[in-house]
Coordinates of C-alpha atoms in Angstrom, one line a residue:
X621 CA 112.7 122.5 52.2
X622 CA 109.4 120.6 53.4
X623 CA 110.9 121.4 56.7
X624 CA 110.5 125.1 56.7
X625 CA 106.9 125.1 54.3
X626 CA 104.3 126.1 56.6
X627 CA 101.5 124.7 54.8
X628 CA 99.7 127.8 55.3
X629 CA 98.1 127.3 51.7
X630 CA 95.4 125.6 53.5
X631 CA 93.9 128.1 55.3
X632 CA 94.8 131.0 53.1
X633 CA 93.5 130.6 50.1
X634 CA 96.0 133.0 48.3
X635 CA 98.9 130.8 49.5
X636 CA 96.9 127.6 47.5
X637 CA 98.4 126.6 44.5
X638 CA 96.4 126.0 41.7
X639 CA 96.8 122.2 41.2
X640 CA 95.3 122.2 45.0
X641 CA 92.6 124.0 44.0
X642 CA 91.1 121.3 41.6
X643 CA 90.9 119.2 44.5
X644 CA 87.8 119.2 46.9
X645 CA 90.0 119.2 50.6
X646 CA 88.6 118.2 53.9
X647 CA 91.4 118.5 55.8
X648 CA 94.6 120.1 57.0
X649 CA 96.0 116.5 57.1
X650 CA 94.8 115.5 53.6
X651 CA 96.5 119.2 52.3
X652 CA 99.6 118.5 53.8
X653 CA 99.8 114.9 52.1
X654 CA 98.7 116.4 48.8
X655 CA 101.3 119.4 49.2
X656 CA 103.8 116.9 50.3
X657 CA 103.1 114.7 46.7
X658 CA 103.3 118.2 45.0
X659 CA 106.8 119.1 46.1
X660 CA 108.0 116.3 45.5
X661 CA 107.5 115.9 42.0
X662 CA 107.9 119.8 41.1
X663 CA 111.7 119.0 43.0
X664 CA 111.8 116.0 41.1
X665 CA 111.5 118.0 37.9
X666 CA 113.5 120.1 38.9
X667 CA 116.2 117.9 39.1
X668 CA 115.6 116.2 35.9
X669 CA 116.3 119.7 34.0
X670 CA 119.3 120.1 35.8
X671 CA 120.5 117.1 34.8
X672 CA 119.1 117.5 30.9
X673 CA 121.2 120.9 31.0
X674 CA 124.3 119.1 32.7
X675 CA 124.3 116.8 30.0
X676 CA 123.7 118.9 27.5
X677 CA 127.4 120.9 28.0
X678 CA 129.0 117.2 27.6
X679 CA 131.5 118.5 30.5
X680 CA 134.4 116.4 31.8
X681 CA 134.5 118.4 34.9
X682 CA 131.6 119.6 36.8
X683 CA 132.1 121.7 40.1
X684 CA 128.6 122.3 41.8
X685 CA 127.5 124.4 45.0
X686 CA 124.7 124.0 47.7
X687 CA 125.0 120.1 47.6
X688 CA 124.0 118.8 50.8
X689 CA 126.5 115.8 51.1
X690 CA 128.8 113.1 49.3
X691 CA 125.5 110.9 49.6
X692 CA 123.1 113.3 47.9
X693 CA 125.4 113.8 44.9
X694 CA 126.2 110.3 44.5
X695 CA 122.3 109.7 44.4
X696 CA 122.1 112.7 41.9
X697 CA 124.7 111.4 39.7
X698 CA 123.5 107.4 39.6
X699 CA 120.1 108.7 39.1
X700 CA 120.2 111.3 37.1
X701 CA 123.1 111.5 34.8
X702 CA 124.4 108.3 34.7
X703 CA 120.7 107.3 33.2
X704 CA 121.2 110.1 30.7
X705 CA 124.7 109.8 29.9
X706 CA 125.6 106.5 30.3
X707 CA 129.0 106.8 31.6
X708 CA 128.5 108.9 34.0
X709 CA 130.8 110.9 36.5
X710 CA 132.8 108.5 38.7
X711 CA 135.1 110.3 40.2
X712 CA 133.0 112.8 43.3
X713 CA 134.5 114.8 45.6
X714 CA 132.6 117.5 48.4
X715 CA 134.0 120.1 51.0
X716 CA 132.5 122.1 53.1
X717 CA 131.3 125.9 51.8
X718 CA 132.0 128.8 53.2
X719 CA 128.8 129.7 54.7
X720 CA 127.5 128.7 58.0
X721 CA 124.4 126.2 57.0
X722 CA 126.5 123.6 56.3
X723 CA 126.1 123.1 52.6
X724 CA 129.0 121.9 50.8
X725 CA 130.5 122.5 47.4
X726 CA 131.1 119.4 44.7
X727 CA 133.5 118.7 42.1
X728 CA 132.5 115.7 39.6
X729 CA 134.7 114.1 36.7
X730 CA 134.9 112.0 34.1
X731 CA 136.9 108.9 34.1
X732 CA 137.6 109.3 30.9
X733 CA 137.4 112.4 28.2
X734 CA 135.0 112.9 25.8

């Protein structure tokens, strides 16, 4: 994602979001490390209510799509659920989708039932 944002908030003032706006920018380089600290706390949140709603079905099995790798759900489940659930899901397994980016599809379990 912060690969492909263009930043182009900074010079067009309709692209700005509104938290931006409160503060008084001098600089490209000082937008793109605000922007930067912006994303990463609104994809932050993000993943926190994913997790809340995961939680919230009290699922045994879990099968997920557009996961990155084996990495970023094991970071997703330690960080996220297991905090929230306690148990978490210990069992993980990816494959690749069937599209062409290279984004896989994830199966999670339980090690035991609830």
């Amino acid at each position: 994602l912060m690969n492909r944002f263009d930043f182009s908030g900074y010079r067009n003032q309709l692209n700005e979001d509104r938290t931006l706006a409160l503060f008084d920018i001098q600089s490209e380089a000082e937008y793109r490390i605000l922007e930067q600290a912006r994303a990463i706390a609104q994809s932050d949140d993000t993943r926190q209510l994913t997790a809340l709603a995961i939680a919230a079905t009290r699922a045994d099995i879990i099968c997920m799509q557009e996961v990155d790798n084996i990495e970023a759900l094991k970071a997703f489940e330690y960080g996220y659920l297991f905090k929230m659930i306690g148990q978490g899901y210990r069992q993980k397994y990816t494959t690749a989708g069937n599209d062409s980016r290279g984004i896989d599809v994830a199966v999670m379990m339980r090690n035991e039932t609830m």
